[in-house]
Tab-separated table of C-alpha atoms in Angstrom:
chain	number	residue	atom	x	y	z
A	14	UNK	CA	59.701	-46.235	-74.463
A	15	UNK	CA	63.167	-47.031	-74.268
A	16	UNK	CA	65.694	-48.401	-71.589
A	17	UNK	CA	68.231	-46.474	-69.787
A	18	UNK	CA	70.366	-47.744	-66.791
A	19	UNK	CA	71.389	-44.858	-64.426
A	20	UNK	CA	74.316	-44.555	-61.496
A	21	UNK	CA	74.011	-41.638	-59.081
A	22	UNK	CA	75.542	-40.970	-55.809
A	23	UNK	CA	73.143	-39.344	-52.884
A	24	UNK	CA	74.927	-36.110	-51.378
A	25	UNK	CA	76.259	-38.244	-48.563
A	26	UNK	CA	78.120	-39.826	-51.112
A	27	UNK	CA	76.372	-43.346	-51.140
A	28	UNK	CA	75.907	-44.993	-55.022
A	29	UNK	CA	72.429	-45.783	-56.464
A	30	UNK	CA	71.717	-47.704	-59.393
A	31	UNK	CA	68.954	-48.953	-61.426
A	32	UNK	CA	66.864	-48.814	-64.785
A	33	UNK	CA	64.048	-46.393	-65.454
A	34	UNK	CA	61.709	-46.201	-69.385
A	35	UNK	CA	61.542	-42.673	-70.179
A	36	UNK	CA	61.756	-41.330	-73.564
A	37	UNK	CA	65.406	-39.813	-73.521
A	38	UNK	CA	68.329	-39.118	-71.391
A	39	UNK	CA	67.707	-35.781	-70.522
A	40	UNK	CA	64.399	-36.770	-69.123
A	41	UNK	CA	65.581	-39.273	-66.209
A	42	UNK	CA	68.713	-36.916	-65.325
A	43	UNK	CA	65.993	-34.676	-64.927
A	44	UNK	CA	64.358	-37.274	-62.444
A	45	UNK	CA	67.156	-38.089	-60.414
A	46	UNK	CA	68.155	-34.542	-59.777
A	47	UNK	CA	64.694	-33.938	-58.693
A	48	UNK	CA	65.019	-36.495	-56.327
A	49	UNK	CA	68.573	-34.842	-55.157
A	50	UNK	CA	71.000	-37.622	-56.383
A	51	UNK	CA	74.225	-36.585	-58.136
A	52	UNK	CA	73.967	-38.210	-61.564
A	53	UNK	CA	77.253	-39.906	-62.509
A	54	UNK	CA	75.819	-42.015	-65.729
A	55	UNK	CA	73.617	-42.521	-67.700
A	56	UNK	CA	73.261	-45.121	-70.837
A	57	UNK	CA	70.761	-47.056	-73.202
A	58	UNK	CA	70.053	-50.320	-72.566
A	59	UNK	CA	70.769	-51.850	-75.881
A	60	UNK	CA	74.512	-49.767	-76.074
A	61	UNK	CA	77.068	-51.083	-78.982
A	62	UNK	CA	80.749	-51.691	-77.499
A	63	UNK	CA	83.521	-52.923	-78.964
A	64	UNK	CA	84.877	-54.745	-76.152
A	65	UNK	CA	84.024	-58.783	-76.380
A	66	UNK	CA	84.930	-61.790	-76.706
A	67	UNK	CA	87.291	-61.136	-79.107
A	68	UNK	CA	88.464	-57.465	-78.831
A	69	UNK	CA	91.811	-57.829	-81.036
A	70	UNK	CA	89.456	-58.516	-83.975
A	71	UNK	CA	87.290	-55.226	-83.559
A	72	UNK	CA	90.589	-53.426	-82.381
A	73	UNK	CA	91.930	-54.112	-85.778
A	74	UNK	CA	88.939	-53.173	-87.741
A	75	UNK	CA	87.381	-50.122	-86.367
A	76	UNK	CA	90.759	-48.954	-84.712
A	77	UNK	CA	94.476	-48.013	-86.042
A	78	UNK	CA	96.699	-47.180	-83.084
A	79	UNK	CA	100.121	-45.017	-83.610
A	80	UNK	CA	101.821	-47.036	-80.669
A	81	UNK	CA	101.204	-49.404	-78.453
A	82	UNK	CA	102.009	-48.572	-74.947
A	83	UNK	CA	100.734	-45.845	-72.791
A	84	UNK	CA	103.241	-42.773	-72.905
A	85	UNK	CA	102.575	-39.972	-70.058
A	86	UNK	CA	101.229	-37.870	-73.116
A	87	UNK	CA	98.327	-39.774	-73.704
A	88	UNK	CA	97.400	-39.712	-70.267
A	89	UNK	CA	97.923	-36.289	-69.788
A	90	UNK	CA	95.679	-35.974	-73.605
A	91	UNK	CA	93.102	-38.251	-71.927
A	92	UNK	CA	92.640	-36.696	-68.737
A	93	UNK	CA	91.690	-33.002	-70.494
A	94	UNK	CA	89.851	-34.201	-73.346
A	95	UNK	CA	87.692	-36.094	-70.530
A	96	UNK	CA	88.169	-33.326	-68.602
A	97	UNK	CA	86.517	-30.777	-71.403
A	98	UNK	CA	84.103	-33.059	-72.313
A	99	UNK	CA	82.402	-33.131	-69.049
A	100	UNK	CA	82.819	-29.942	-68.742
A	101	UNK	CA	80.754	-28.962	-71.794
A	102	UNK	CA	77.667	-31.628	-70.445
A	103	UNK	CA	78.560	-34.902	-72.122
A	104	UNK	CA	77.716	-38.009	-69.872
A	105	UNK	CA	81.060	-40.138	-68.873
A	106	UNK	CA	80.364	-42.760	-71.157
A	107	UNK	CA	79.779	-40.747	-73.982
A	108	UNK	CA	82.926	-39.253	-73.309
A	109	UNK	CA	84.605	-42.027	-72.975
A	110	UNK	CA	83.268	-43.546	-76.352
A	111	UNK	CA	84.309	-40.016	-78.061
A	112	UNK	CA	87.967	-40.069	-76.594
A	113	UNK	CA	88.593	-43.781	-77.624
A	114	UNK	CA	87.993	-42.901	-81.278
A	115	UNK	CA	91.063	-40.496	-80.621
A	116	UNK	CA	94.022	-41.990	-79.050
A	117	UNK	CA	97.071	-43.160	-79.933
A	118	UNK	CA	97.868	-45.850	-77.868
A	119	UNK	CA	96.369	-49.595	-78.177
A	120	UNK	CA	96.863	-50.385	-74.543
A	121	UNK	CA	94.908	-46.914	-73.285
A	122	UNK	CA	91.863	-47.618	-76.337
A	123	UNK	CA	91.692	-51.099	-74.535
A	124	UNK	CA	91.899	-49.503	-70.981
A	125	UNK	CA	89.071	-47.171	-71.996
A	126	UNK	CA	86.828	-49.639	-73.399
A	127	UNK	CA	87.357	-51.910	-70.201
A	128	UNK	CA	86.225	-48.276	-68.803
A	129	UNK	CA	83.348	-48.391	-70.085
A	130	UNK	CA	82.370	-51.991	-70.264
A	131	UNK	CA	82.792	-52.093	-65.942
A	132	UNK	CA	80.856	-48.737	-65.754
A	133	UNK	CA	77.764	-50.247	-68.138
A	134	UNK	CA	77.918	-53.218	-65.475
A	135	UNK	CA	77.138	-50.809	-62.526
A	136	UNK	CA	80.372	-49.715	-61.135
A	137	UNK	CA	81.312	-46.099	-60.641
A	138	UNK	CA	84.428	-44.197	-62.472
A	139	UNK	CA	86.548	-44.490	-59.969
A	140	UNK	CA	86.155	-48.131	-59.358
A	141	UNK	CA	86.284	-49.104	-62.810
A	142	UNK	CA	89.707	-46.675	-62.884
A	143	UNK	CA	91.170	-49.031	-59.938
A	144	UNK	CA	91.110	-51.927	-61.842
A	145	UNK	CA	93.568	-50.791	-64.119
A	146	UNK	CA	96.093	-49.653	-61.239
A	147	UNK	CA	98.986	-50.068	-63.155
A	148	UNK	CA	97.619	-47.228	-65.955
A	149	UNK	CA	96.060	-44.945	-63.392
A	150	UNK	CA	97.693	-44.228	-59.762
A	151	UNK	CA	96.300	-43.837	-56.508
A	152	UNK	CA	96.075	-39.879	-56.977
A	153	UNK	CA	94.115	-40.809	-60.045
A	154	UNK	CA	91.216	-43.051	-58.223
A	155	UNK	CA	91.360	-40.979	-55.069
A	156	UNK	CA	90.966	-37.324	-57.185
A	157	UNK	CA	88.048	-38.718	-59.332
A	158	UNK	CA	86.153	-40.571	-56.135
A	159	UNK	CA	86.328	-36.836	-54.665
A	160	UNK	CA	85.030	-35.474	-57.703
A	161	UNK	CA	81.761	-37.877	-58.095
A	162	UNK	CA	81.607	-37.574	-54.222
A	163	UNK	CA	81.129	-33.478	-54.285
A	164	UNK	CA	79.491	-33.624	-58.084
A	165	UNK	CA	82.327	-31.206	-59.368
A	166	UNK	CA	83.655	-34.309	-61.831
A	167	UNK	CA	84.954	-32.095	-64.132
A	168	UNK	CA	86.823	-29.706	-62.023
A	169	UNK	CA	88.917	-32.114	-60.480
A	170	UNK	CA	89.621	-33.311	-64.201
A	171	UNK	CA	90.690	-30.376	-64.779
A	172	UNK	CA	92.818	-29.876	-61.939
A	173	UNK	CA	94.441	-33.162	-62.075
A	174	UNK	CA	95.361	-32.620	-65.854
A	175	UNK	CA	96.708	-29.300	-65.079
A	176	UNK	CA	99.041	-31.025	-62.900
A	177	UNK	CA	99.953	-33.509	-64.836
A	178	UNK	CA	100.362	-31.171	-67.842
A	179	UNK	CA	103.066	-29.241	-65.480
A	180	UNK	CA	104.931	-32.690	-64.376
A	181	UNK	CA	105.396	-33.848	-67.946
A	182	UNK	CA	106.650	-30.157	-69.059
A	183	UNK	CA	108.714	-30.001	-66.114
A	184	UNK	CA	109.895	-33.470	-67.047
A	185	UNK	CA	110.477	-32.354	-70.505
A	186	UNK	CA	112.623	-29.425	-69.079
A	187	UNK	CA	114.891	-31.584	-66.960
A	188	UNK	CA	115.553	-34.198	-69.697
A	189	UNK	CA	116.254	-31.633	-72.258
A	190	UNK	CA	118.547	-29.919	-69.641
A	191	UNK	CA	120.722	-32.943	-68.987
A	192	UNK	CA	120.592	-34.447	-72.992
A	193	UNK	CA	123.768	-31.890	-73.552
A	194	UNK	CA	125.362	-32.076	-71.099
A	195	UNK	CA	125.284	-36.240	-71.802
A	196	UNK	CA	125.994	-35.642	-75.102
A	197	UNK	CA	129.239	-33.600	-74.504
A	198	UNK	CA	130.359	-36.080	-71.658
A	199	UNK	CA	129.815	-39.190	-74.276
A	200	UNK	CA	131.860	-37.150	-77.255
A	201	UNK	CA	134.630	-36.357	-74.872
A	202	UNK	CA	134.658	-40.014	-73.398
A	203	UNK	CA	135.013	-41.295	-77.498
A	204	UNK	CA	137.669	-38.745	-78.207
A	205	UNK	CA	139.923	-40.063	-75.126
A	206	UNK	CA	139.317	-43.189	-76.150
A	207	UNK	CA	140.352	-42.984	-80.159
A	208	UNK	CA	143.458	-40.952	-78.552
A	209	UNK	CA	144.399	-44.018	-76.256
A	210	UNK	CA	143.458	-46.924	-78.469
A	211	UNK	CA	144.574	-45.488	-81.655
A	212	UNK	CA	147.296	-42.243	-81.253
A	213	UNK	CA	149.067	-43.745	-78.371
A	214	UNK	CA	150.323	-47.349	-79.840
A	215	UNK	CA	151.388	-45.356	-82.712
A	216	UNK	CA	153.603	-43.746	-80.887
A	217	UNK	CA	154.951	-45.932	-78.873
A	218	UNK	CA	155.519	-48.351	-81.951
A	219	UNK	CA	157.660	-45.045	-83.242
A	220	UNK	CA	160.059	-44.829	-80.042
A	221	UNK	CA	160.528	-48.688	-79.704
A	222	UNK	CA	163.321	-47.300	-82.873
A	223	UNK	CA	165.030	-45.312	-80.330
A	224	UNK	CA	167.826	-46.605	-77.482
A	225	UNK	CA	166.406	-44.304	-75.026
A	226	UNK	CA	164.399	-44.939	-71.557
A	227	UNK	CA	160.989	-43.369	-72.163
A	228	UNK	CA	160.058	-40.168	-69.498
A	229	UNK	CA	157.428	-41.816	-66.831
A	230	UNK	CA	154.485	-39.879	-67.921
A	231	UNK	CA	155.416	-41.651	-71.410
A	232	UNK	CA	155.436	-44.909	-70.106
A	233	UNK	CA	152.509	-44.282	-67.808
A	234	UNK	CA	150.107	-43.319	-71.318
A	235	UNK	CA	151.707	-46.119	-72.848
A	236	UNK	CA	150.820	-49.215	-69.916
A	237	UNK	CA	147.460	-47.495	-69.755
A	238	UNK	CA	146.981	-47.259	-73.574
A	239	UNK	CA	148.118	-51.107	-73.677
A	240	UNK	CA	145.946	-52.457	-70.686
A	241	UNK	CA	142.805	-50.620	-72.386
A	242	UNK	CA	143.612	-52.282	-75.886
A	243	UNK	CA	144.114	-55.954	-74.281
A	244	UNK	CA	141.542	-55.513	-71.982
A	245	UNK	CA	138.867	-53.401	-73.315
A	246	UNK	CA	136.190	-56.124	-73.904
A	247	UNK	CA	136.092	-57.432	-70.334
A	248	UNK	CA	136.211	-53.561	-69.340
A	249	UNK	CA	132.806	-53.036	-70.842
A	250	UNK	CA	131.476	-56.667	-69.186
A	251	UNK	CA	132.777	-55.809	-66.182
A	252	UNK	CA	130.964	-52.102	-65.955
A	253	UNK	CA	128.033	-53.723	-67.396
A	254	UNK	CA	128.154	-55.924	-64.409
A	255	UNK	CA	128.283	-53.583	-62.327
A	256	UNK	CA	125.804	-51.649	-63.017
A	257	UNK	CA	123.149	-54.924	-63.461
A	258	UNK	CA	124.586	-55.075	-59.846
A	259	UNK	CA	123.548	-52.196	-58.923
A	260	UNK	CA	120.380	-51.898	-60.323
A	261	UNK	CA	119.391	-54.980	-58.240
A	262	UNK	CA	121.240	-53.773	-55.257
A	263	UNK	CA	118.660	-50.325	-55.798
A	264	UNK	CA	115.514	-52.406	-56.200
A	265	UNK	CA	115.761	-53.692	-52.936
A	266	UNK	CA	114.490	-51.582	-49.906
A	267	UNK	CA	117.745	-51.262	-47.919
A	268	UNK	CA	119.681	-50.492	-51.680
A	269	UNK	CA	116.965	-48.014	-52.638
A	270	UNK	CA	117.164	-45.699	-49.791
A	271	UNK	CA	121.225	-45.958	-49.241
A	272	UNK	CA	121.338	-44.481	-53.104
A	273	UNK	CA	118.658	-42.023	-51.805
A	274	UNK	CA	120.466	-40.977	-49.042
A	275	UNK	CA	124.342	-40.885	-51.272
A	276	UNK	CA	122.156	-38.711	-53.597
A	277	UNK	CA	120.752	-36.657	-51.006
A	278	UNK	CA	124.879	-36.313	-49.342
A	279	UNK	CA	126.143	-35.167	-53.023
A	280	UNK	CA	127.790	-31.442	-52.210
A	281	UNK	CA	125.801	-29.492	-54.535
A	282	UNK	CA	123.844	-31.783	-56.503
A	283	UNK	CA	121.939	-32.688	-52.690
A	284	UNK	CA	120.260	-29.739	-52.645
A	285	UNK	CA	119.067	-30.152	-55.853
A	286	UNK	CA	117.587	-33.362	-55.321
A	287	UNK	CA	116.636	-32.826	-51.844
A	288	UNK	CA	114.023	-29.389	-53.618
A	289	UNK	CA	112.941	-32.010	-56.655
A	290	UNK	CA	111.337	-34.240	-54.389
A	291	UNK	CA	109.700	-31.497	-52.196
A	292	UNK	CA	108.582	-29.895	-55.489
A	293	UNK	CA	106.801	-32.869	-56.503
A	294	UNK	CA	105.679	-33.275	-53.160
A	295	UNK	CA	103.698	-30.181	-52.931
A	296	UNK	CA	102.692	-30.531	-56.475
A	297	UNK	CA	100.542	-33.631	-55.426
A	298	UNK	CA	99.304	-32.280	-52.096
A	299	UNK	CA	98.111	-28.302	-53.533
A	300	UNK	CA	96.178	-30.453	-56.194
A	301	UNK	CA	94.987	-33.525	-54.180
A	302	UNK	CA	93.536	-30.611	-51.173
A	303	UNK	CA	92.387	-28.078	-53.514
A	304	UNK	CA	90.421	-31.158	-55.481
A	305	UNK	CA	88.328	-31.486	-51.601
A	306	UNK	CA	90.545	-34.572	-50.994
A	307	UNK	CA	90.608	-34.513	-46.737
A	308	UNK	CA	94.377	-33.661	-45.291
A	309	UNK	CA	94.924	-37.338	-43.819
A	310	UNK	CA	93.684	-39.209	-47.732
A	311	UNK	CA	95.812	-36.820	-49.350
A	312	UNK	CA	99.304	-37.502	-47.263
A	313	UNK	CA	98.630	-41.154	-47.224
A	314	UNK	CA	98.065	-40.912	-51.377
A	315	UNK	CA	101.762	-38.515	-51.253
A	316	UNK	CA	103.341	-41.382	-49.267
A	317	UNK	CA	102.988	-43.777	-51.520
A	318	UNK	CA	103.564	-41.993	-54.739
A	319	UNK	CA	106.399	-39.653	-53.768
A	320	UNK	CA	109.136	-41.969	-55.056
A	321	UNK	CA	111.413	-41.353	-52.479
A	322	UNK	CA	111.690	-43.906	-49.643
A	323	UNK	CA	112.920	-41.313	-47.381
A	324	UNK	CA	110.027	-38.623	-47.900
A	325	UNK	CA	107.777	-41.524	-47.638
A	326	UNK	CA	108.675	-42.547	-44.409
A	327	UNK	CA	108.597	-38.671	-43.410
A	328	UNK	CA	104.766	-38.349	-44.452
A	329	UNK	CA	104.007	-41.932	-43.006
A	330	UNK	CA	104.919	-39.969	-39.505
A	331	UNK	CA	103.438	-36.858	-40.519
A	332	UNK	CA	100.370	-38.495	-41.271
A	333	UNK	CA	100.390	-40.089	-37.983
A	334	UNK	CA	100.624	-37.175	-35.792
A	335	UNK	CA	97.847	-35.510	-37.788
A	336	UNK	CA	95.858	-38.291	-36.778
A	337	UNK	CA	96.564	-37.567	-33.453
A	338	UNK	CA	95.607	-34.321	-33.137
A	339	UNK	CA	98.226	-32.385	-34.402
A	340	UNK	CA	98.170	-29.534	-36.909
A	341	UNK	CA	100.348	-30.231	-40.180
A	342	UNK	CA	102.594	-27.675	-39.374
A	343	UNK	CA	104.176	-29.750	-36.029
A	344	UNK	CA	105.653	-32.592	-37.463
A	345	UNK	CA	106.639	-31.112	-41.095
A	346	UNK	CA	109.410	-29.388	-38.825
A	347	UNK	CA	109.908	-32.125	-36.440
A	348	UNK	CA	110.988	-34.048	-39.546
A	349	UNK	CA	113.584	-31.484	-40.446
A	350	UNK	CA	113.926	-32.787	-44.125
A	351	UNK	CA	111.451	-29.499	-44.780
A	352	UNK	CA	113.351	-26.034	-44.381
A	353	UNK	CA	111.867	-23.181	-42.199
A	354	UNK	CA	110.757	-21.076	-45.384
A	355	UNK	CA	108.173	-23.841	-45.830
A	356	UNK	CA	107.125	-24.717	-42.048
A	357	UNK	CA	106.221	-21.007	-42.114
A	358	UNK	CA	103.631	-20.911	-44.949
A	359	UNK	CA	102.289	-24.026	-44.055
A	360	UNK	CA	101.159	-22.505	-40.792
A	361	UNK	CA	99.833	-19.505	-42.417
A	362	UNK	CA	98.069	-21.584	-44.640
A	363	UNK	CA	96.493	-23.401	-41.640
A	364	UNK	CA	96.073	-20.263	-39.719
A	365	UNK	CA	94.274	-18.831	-42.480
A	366	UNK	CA	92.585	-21.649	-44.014
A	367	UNK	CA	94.656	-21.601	-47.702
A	368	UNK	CA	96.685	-24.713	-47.524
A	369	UNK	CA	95.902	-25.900	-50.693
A	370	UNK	CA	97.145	-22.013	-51.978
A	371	UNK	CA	100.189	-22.038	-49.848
A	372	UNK	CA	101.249	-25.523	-51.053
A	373	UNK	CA	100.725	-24.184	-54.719
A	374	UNK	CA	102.948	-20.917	-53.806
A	375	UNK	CA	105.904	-23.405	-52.320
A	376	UNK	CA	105.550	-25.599	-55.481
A	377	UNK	CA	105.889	-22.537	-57.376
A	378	UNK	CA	109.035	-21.351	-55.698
A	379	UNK	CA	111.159	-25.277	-55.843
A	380	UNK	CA	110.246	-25.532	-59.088
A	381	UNK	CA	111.383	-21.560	-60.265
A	382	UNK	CA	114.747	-23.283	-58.434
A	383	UNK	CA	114.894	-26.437	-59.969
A	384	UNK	CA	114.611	-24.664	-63.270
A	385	UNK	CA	117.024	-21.961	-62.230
A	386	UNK	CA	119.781	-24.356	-61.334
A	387	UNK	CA	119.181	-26.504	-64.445
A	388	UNK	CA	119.889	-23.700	-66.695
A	389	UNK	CA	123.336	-22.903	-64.520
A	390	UNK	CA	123.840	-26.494	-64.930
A	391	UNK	CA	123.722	-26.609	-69.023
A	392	UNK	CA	125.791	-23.153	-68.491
A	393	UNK	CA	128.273	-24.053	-66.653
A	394	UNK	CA	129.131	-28.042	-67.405
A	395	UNK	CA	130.485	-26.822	-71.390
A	396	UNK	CA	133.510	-24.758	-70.119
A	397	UNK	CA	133.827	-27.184	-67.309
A	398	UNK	CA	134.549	-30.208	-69.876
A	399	UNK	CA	136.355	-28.360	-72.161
A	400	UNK	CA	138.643	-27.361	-69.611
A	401	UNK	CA	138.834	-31.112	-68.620
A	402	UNK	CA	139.539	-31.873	-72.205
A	403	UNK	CA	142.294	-29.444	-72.746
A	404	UNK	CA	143.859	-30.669	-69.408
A	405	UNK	CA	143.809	-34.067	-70.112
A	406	UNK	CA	144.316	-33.916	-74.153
A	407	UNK	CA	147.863	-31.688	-73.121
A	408	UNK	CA	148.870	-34.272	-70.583
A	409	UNK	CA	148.529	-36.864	-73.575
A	410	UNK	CA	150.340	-34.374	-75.967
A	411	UNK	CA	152.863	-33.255	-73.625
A	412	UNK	CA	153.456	-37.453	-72.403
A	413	UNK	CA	154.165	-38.135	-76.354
A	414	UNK	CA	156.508	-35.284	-77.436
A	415	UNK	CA	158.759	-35.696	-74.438
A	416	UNK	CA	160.770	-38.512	-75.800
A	417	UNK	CA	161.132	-36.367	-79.406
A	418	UNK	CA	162.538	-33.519	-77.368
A	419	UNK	CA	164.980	-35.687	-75.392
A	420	UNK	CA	165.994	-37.515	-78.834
A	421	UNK	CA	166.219	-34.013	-80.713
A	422	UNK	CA	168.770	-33.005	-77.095
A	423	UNK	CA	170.934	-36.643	-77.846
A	424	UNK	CA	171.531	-35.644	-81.217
């Protein structure tokens, strides 16, 4: 009879391993649930792979990829196809084996054969999944160790590629709200320029004809036509400089959260960014508790994938006190970065034993804001820069035809 290897998990969560001869798959999952262990895989012994010595060579020849890095939609692909698969019964490496045959990215058909490869040498999902840390975050591991913990796998799959589905549409939404108004800004910014580099000498070229002292706005669009035209190659080094500057300024800890907190001081635009990062806060937390992940795992995974130094340092505190004792509640006001409307269903949700449903309702309501204020953003910003066009286009027109008028008054 043939081979198989086997991984289960007991129900107090502890992994067993080992190889068993029975005459098919079906009959030793049969076995192990008999014996009340959680079956997470289950393989041949003599199972092909692609991943060797020399993987680039099989890559090549069994494999065509589209692209080569991993884009946030294959993940977000990956994650429900494995999702359905395990759904429907298929064993993880089977799934795993199907999926690879699929994607589009190299790096995440390498990734997945590594995958597999670790998991065929005894190690569970989520362990093989933490290898690769820089593919798959900590809400990743810590969702799918809770999911072969309880059994429910596929469930938390499916949870954790609903939310991701939501972050990359919500994603989609923000960068498709901004693209115009970046495109407008840009086309206004090249117009200004063509009217200073290229109208303005023109003119001035014209009056230098005339024996008469030019009006001050005149001579004001002329200097600052001439000092762009002389000047306009170390302009563009120097603001490139700057912002390298700044960029490594930002990277560091101290630069990081001083452009948080000038972001988070912006009159308007605060708020804004203030309810983005709570929105993706309580995205992570109403799936990371509703997946069974305990309150304490699940802020310590939101501290360190927020992005927000700020927020992180909040939940580092939070965390603490519910450590101590303390219901969540307590120190999410204490910290006063959360606003009342939130405190409030938090302790309901405690009180009532929904967190996981009230966290899902706030996330709800910051993003319905978010999106609200995005679309009065696109809205509004057109007649705002076309009034800042006219304005500054009719200085420019008005700083040219003064000298014509006072030459048409000499004569």
């Amino acid at each position: 009879m043939p081979r198989y290897f086997y991984t289960a998990r007991t129900k107090a969560g502890h992994k067993e391993s080992g190889v068993e001869e029975v005459s098919g798959q079906e009959e030793l999952i049969s076995q192990l649930q008999a014996k009340d262990l959680i079956v997470v895989n289950v393989f041949p012994e003599h199972k092909e792979t692609l991943v060797g010595s020399r993987p680039g060579e099989a890559i090549k020849a069994k494999f065509k990829p589209k692209h080569q890095r991993i884009k946030g939609d294959d993940l977000v692909l990956f994650c429900r196809q494995l999702a359905t698969l395990l759904g429907a019964g298929v064993t993880i490496l089977k799934s795993l084996d199907i999926i690879s045959q699929q994607v589009s990215s190299l790096r995440l058909y390498i990734v997945i054969k590594d995958l597999e490869k670790t998991m065929g040498e005894g190690l569970s999902f989520h362990e093989a999944m933490a290898k690769h840390h820089r593919v798959f975050s900590e809400l990743w591991v810590n969702l799918v160790e809770s999911g072969e913990a309880s059994g429910n796998l596929a469930m938390v799959l499916n949870r954790l590629a609903g939310y991701l589905e939501r972050n990359a549409a919500f994603k989609n939404k923000l960068i498709s709200a901004l693209l115009y108004p970046i495109i407008l800004m840009v086309a206004g910014i090249g117009a200004l320029l063509f009217l200073t580099i290229k109208i303005i000498p023109t003119f001035a070229e014209l009056f230098k004809g005339f024996n008469i002292e030019l009006p001050f706005l005149t001579r004001m669009l002329v200097g600052i036509s001439s000092f762009i035209r002389h000047y306009l190659f170390i302009i563009f080094i120097a603001t490139f400089f700057a912002v390298f500057l700044l960029r490594k300024y930002i990277s560091t800890r101290a630069g990081r959260k001083n452009w948080e907190n000038l972001l988070l001081s912006l009159p308007i635009f605060g708020k804004f960014f203030h309810l983005l990062i709570i929105e993706r806060f309580t995205s992570e937390m109403a799936t990371l508790i509703e997946s069974g992940v305990p309150i304490l795992y699940s802020l310590e995974i939101a501290e360190h994938s927020v992005d927000n130094l700020t927020l992180g340092e909040i939940i580092g505190n939070i965390k603490n006190d519910v450590r101590s004792g303390k219901p969540l509640s307590q120190p999410l006001e204490k910290s006063g970065f959360f606003d009342p409307m939130a405190v409030q269903m938090i302790t309901i949700g405690e009180e009532i034993g929904e967190l996981s449903n009230m966290f899902k309702q706030l996330n709800i309501f910051y993003t319905e804001y978010v999106n609200t204020f995005l679309d009065r953003l696109t809205s509004l910003f057109e007649p705002i820069m076309l009034v800042f066009m006219g304005i500054v286009v009719g200085i420019m027109v008005i700083g040219m035809f003064l000298p014509i008028f006072q030459i048409a008054q000499i004569r």
